[in-house]
mmCIF file of C-alpha atoms in Angstrom:
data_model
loop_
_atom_site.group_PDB
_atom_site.id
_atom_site.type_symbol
_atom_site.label_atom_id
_atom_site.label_comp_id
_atom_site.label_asym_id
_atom_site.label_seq_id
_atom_site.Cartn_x
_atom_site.Cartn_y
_atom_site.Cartn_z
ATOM 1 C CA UNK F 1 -72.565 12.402 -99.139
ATOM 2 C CA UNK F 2 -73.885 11.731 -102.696
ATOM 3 C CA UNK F 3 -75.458 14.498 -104.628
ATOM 4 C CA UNK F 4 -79.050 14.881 -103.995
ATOM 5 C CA UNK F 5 -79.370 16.726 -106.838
ATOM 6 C CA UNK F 6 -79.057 15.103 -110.876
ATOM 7 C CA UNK F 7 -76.195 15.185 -112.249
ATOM 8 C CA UNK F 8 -77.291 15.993 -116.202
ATOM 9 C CA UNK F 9 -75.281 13.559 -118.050
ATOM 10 C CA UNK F 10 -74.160 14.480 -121.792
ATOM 11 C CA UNK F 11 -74.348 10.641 -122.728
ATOM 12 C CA UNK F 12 -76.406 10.424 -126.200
ATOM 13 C CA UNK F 13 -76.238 6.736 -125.940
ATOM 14 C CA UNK F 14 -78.687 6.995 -122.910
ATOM 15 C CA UNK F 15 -76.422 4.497 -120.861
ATOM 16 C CA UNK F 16 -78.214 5.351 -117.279
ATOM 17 C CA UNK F 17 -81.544 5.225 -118.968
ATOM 18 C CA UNK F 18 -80.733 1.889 -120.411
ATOM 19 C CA UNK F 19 -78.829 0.189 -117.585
ATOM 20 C CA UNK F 20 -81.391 1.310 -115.207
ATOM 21 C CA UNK F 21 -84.170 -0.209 -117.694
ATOM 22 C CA UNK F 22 -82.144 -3.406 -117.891
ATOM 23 C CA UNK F 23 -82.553 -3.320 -114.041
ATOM 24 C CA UNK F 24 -86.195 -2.972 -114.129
ATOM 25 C CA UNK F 25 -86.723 -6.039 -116.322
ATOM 26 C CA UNK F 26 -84.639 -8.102 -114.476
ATOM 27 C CA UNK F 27 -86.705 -7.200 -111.201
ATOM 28 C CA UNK F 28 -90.186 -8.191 -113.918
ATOM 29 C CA UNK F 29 -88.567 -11.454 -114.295
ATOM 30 C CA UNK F 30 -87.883 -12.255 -110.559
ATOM 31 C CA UNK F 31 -91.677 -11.317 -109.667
ATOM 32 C CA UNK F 32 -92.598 -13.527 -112.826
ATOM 33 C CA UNK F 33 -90.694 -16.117 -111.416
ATOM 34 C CA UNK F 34 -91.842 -15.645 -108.104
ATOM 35 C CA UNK F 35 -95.338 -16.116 -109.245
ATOM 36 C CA UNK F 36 -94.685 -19.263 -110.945
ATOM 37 C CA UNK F 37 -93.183 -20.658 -107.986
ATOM 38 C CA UNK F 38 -96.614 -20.031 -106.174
ATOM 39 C CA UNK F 39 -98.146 -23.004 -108.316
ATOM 40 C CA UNK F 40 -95.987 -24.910 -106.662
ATOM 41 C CA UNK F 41 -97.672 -24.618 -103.673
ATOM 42 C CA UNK F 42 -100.679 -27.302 -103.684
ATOM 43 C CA UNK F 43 -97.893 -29.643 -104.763
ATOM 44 C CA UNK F 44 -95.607 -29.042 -102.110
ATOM 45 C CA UNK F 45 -97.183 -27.002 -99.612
ATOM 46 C CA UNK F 46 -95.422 -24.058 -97.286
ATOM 47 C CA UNK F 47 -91.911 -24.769 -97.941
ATOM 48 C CA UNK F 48 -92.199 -23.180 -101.014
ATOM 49 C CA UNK F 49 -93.271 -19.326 -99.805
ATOM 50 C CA UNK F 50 -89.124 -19.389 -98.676
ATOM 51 C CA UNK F 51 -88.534 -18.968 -102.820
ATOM 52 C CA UNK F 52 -91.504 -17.000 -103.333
ATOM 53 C CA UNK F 53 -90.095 -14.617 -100.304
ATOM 54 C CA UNK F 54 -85.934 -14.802 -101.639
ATOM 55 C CA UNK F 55 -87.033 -13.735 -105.504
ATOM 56 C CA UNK F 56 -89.975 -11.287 -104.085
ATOM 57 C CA UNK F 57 -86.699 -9.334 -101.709
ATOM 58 C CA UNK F 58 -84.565 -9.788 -104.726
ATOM 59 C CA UNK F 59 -87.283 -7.737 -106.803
ATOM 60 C CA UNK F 60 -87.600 -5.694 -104.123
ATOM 61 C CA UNK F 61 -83.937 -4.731 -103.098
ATOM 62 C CA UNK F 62 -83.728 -3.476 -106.954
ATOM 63 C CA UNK F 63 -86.898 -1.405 -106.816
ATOM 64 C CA UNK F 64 -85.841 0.274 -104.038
ATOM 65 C CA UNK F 65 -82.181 1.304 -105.359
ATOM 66 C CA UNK F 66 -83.075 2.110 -108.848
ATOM 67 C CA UNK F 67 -83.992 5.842 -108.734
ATOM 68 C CA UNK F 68 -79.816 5.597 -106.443
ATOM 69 C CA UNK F 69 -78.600 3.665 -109.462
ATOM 70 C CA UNK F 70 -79.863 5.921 -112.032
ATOM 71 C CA UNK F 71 -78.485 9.061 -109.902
ATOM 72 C CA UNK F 72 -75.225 7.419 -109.617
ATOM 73 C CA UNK F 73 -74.709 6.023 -113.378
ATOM 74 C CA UNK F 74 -76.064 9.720 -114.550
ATOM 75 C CA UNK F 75 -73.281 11.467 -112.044
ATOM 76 C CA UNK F 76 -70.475 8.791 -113.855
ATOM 77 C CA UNK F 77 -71.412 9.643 -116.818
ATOM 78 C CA UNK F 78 -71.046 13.243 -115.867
ATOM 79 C CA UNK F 79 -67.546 12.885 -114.516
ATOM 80 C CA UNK F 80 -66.340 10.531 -116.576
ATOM 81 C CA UNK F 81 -65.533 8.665 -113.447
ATOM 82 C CA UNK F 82 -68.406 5.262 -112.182
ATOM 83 C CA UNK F 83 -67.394 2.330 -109.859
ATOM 84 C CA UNK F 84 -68.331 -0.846 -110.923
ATOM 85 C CA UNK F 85 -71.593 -1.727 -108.482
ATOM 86 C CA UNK F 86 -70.007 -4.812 -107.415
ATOM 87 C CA UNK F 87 -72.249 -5.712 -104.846
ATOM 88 C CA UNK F 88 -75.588 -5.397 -106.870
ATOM 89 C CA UNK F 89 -73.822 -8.411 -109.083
ATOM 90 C CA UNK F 90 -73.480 -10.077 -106.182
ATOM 91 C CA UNK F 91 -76.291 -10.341 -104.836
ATOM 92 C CA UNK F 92 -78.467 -10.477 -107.892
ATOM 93 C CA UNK F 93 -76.187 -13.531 -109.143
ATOM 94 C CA UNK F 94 -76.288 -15.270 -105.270
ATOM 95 C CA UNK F 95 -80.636 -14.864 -104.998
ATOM 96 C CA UNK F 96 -80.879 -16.418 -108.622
ATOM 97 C CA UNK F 97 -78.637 -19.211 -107.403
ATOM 98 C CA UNK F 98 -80.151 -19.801 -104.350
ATOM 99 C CA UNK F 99 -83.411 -19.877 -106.563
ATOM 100 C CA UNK F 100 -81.882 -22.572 -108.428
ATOM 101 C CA UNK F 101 -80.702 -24.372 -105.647
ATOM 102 C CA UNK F 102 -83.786 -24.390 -103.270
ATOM 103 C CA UNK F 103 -85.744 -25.347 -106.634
ATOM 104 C CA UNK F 104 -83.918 -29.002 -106.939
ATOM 105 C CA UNK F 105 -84.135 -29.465 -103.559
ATOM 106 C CA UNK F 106 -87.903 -28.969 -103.939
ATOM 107 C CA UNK F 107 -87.971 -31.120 -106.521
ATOM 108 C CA UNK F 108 -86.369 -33.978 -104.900
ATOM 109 C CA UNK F 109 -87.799 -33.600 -101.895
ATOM 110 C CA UNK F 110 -91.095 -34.423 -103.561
ATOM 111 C CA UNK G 1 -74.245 0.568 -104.744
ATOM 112 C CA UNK G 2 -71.652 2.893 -105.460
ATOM 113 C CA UNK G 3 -72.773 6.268 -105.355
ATOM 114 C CA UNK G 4 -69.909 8.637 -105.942
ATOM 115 C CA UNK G 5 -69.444 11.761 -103.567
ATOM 116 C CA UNK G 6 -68.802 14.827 -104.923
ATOM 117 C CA UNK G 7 -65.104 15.516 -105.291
ATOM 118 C CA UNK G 8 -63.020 17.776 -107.170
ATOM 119 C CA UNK G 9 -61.043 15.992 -109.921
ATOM 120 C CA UNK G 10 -57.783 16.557 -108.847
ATOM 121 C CA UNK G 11 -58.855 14.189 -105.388
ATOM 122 C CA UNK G 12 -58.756 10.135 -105.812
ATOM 123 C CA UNK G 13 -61.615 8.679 -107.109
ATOM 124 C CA UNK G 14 -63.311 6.569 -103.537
ATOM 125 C CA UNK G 15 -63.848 3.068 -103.813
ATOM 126 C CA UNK G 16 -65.811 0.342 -102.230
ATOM 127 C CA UNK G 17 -64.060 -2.496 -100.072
ATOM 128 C CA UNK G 18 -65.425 -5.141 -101.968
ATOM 129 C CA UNK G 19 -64.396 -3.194 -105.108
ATOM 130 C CA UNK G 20 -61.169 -2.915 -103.831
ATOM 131 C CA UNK G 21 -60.971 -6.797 -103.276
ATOM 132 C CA UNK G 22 -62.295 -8.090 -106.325
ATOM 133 C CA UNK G 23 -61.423 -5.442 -108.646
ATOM 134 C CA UNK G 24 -57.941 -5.031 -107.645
ATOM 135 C CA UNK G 25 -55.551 -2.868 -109.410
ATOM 136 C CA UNK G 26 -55.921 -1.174 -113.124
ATOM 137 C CA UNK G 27 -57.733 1.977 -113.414
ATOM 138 C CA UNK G 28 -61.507 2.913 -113.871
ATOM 139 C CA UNK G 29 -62.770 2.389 -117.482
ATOM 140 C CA UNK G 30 -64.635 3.984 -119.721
ATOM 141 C CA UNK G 31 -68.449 4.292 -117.467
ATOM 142 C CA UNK G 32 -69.902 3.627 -120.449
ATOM 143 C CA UNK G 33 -68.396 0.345 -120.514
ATOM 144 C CA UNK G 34 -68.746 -0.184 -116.897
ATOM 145 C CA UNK G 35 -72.349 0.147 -117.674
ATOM 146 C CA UNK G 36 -72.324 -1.979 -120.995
ATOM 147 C CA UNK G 37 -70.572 -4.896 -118.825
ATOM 148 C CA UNK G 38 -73.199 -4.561 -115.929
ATOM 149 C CA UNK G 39 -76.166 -4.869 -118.692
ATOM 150 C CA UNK G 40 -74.521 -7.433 -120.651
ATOM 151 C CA UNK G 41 -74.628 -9.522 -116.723
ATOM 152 C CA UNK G 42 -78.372 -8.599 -116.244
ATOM 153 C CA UNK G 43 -79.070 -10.191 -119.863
ATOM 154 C CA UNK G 44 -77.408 -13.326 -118.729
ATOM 155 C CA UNK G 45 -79.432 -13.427 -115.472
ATOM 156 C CA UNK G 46 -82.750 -12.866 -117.153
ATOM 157 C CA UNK G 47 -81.660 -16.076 -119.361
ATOM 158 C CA UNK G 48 -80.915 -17.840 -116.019
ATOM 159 C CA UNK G 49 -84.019 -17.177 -114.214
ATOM 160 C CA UNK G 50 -86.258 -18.030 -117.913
ATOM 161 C CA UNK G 51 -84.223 -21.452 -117.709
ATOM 162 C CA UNK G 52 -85.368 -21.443 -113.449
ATOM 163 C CA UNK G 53 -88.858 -20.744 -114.655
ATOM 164 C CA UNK G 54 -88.657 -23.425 -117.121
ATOM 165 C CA UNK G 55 -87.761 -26.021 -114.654
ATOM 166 C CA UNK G 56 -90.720 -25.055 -112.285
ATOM 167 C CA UNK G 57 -93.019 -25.111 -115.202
ATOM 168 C CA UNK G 58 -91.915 -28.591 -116.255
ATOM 169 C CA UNK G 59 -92.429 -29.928 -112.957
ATOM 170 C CA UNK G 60 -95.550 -28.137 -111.987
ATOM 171 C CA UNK G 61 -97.679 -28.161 -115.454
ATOM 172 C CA UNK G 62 -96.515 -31.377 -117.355
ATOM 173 C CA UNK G 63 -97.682 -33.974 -114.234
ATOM 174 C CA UNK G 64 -99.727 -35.807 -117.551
ATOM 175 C CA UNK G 65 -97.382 -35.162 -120.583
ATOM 176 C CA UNK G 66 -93.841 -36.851 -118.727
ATOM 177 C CA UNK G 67 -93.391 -40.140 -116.462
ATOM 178 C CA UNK G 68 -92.169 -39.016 -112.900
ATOM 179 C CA UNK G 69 -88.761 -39.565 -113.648
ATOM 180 C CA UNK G 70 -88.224 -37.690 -117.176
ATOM 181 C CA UNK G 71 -90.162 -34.704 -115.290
ATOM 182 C CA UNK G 72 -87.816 -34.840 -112.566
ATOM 183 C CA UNK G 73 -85.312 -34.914 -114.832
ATOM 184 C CA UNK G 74 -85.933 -32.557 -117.186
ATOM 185 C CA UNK G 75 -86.688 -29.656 -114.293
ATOM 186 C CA UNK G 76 -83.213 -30.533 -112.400
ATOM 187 C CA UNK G 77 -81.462 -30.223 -115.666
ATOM 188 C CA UNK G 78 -83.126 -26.826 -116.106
ATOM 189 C CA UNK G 79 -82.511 -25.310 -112.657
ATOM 190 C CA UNK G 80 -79.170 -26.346 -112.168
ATOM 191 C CA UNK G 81 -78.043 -24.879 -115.750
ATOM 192 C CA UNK G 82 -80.118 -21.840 -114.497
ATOM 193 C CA UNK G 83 -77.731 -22.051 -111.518
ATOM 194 C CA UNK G 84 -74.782 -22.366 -113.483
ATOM 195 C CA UNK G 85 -75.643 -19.735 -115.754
ATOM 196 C CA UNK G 86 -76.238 -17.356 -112.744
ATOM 197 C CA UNK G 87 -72.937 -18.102 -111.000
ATOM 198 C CA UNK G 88 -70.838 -17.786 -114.308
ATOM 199 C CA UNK G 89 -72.666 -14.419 -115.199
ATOM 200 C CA UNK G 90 -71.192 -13.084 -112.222
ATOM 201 C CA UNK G 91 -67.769 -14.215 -112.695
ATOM 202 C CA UNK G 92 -68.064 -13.247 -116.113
ATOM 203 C CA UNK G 93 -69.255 -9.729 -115.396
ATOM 204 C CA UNK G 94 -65.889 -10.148 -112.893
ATOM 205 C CA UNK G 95 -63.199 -10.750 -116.041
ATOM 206 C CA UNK G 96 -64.840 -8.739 -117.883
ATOM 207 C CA UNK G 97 -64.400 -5.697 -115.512
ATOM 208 C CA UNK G 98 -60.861 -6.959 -114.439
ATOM 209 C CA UNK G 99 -60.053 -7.096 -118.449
ATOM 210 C CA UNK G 100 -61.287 -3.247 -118.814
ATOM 211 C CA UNK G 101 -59.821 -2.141 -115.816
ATOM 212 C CA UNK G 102 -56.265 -3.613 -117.077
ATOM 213 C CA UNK G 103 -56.899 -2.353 -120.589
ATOM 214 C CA UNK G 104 -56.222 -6.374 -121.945
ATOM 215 C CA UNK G 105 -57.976 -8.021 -124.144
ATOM 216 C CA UNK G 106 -61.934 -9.453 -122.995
ATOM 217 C CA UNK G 107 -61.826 -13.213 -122.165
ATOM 218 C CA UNK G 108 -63.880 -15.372 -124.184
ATOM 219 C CA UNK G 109 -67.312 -16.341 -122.613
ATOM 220 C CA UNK G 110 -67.303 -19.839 -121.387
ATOM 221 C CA UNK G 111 -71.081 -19.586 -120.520
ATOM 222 C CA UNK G 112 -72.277 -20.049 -124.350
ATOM 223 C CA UNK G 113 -70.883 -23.086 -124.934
ATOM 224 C CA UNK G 114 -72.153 -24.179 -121.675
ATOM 225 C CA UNK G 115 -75.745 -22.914 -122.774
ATOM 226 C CA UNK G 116 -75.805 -24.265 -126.343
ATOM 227 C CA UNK G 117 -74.287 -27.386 -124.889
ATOM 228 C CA UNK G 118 -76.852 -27.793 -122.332
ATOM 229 C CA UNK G 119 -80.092 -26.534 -124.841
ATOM 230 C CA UNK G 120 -78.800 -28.892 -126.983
ATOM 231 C CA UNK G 121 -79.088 -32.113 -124.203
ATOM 232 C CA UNK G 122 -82.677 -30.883 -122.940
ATOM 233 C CA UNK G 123 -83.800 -30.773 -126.097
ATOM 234 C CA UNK G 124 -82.384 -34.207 -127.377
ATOM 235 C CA UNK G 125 -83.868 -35.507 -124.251
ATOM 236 C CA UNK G 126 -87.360 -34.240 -125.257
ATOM 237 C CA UNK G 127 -86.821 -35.404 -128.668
ATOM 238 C CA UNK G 128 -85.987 -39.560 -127.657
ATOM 239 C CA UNK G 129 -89.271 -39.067 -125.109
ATOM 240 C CA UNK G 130 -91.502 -37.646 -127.476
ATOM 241 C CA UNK G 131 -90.130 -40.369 -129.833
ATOM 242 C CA UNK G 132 -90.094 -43.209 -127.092
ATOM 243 C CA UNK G 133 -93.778 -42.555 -126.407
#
């Protein structure tokens, strides 16, 4: 089970603090981006709440794991021991090109 | 996400599958690096998704300024070196870890030159339709 409780890291380079930051702005730009794709709308009507709804869950998946990310980083830090969050890269990397994607197809489509 | 249980030293340190897979062999680095090399990825996806942002701005706010087919233009190039740039800042994050892990030197980043290259293009297309106009 992982620790419910902090693990106090001894990091004075604030890694956690920063890495879960970095997370945080990268879930800003996805609902930034998500918000621009809602002027596409009047131009090309519904299809276009499917991009709105894949960078809205991508925002949400990392608001939801953050406070897990920052435990986990903290407890590495502690013990000197983290696995790399391979999935998290993943993902993040597979919404932003399915963003990408979906977005030429809308604009060819049109 | 790879929360680590809480195991005496001496026991080996868990691992995901997927870690397993694609991070075979080596030994764990530095966290701090570990961390470094995951912020260093989120940096290049927030430059992906300003380039994705980019293209939906072109072709949803400049209906006036560009001719159908420069828009067009102009927004594919965008999103697809947004997609680009998201794909190789995972496999980047990837050889970077696998470098660490292996203690050898980092490979070079092949996603600048594709970004200057690319910046470079849009913005010499801009330039002949600004000048074309």
């Amino acid at each position: 089970m992982p620790a419910r409780t902090l693990s106090p890291h001894q990091d004075p380079g604030l890694q956690p603090e920063r890495t879960t930051l970095a997370w945080g702005r990268t879930m800003m730009a996805l609902i930034t981006v998500s918000a621009i794709f809602l002027r596409w709308l009047p131009l090309h009507g519904l299809p276009i709440l499917a991009l709105f709804a894949v960078a809205v869950t991508a925002a949400g998946a990392i608001y939801f794991t953050q406070r897990r990310r920052y435990r986990a980083s903290s407890h590495g830090i502690a013990t000197e021991r983290l696995g790399a969050d391979v999935a998290a890269v993943l993902w993040t990397s597979l919404a932003c090109v399915t963003l990408g994607g979906l977005g030429i197809a809308v604009v060819l489509a049109s | 996400m790879n929360v680590p249980s809480d195991q005496s030293p001496e026991q080996p340190f868990r691992r995901s599958r997927l870690a397993e897979r694609l991070l075979p062999g080596g030994s764990e680095p530095d966290p701090r690096f570990t961390l470094a090399n995951e912020r260093t990825f989120l940096a290049w996806i927030r430059t992906a998704m300003a380039l994705l942002a980019g293209g939906i701005a072109i072709e949803a706010f400049t209906a006036d300024l560009f001719i159908e087919p420069v828009r067009q233009g102009i927004a594919i190039l965008l999103l697809g070196l947004g997609m680009l740039l998201s794909a190789g800042a995972a496999v980047r994050w990837l050889r970077v870890e696998r470098s660490m892990r292996n203690k050898a030197p980092l490979p070079l980043p092949l996603i600048i030159p594709l970004l200057a290259g690319a910046g470079a293009l849009a913005a010499a297309v801009v330039l002949v339709v600004i000048l074309l106009d």
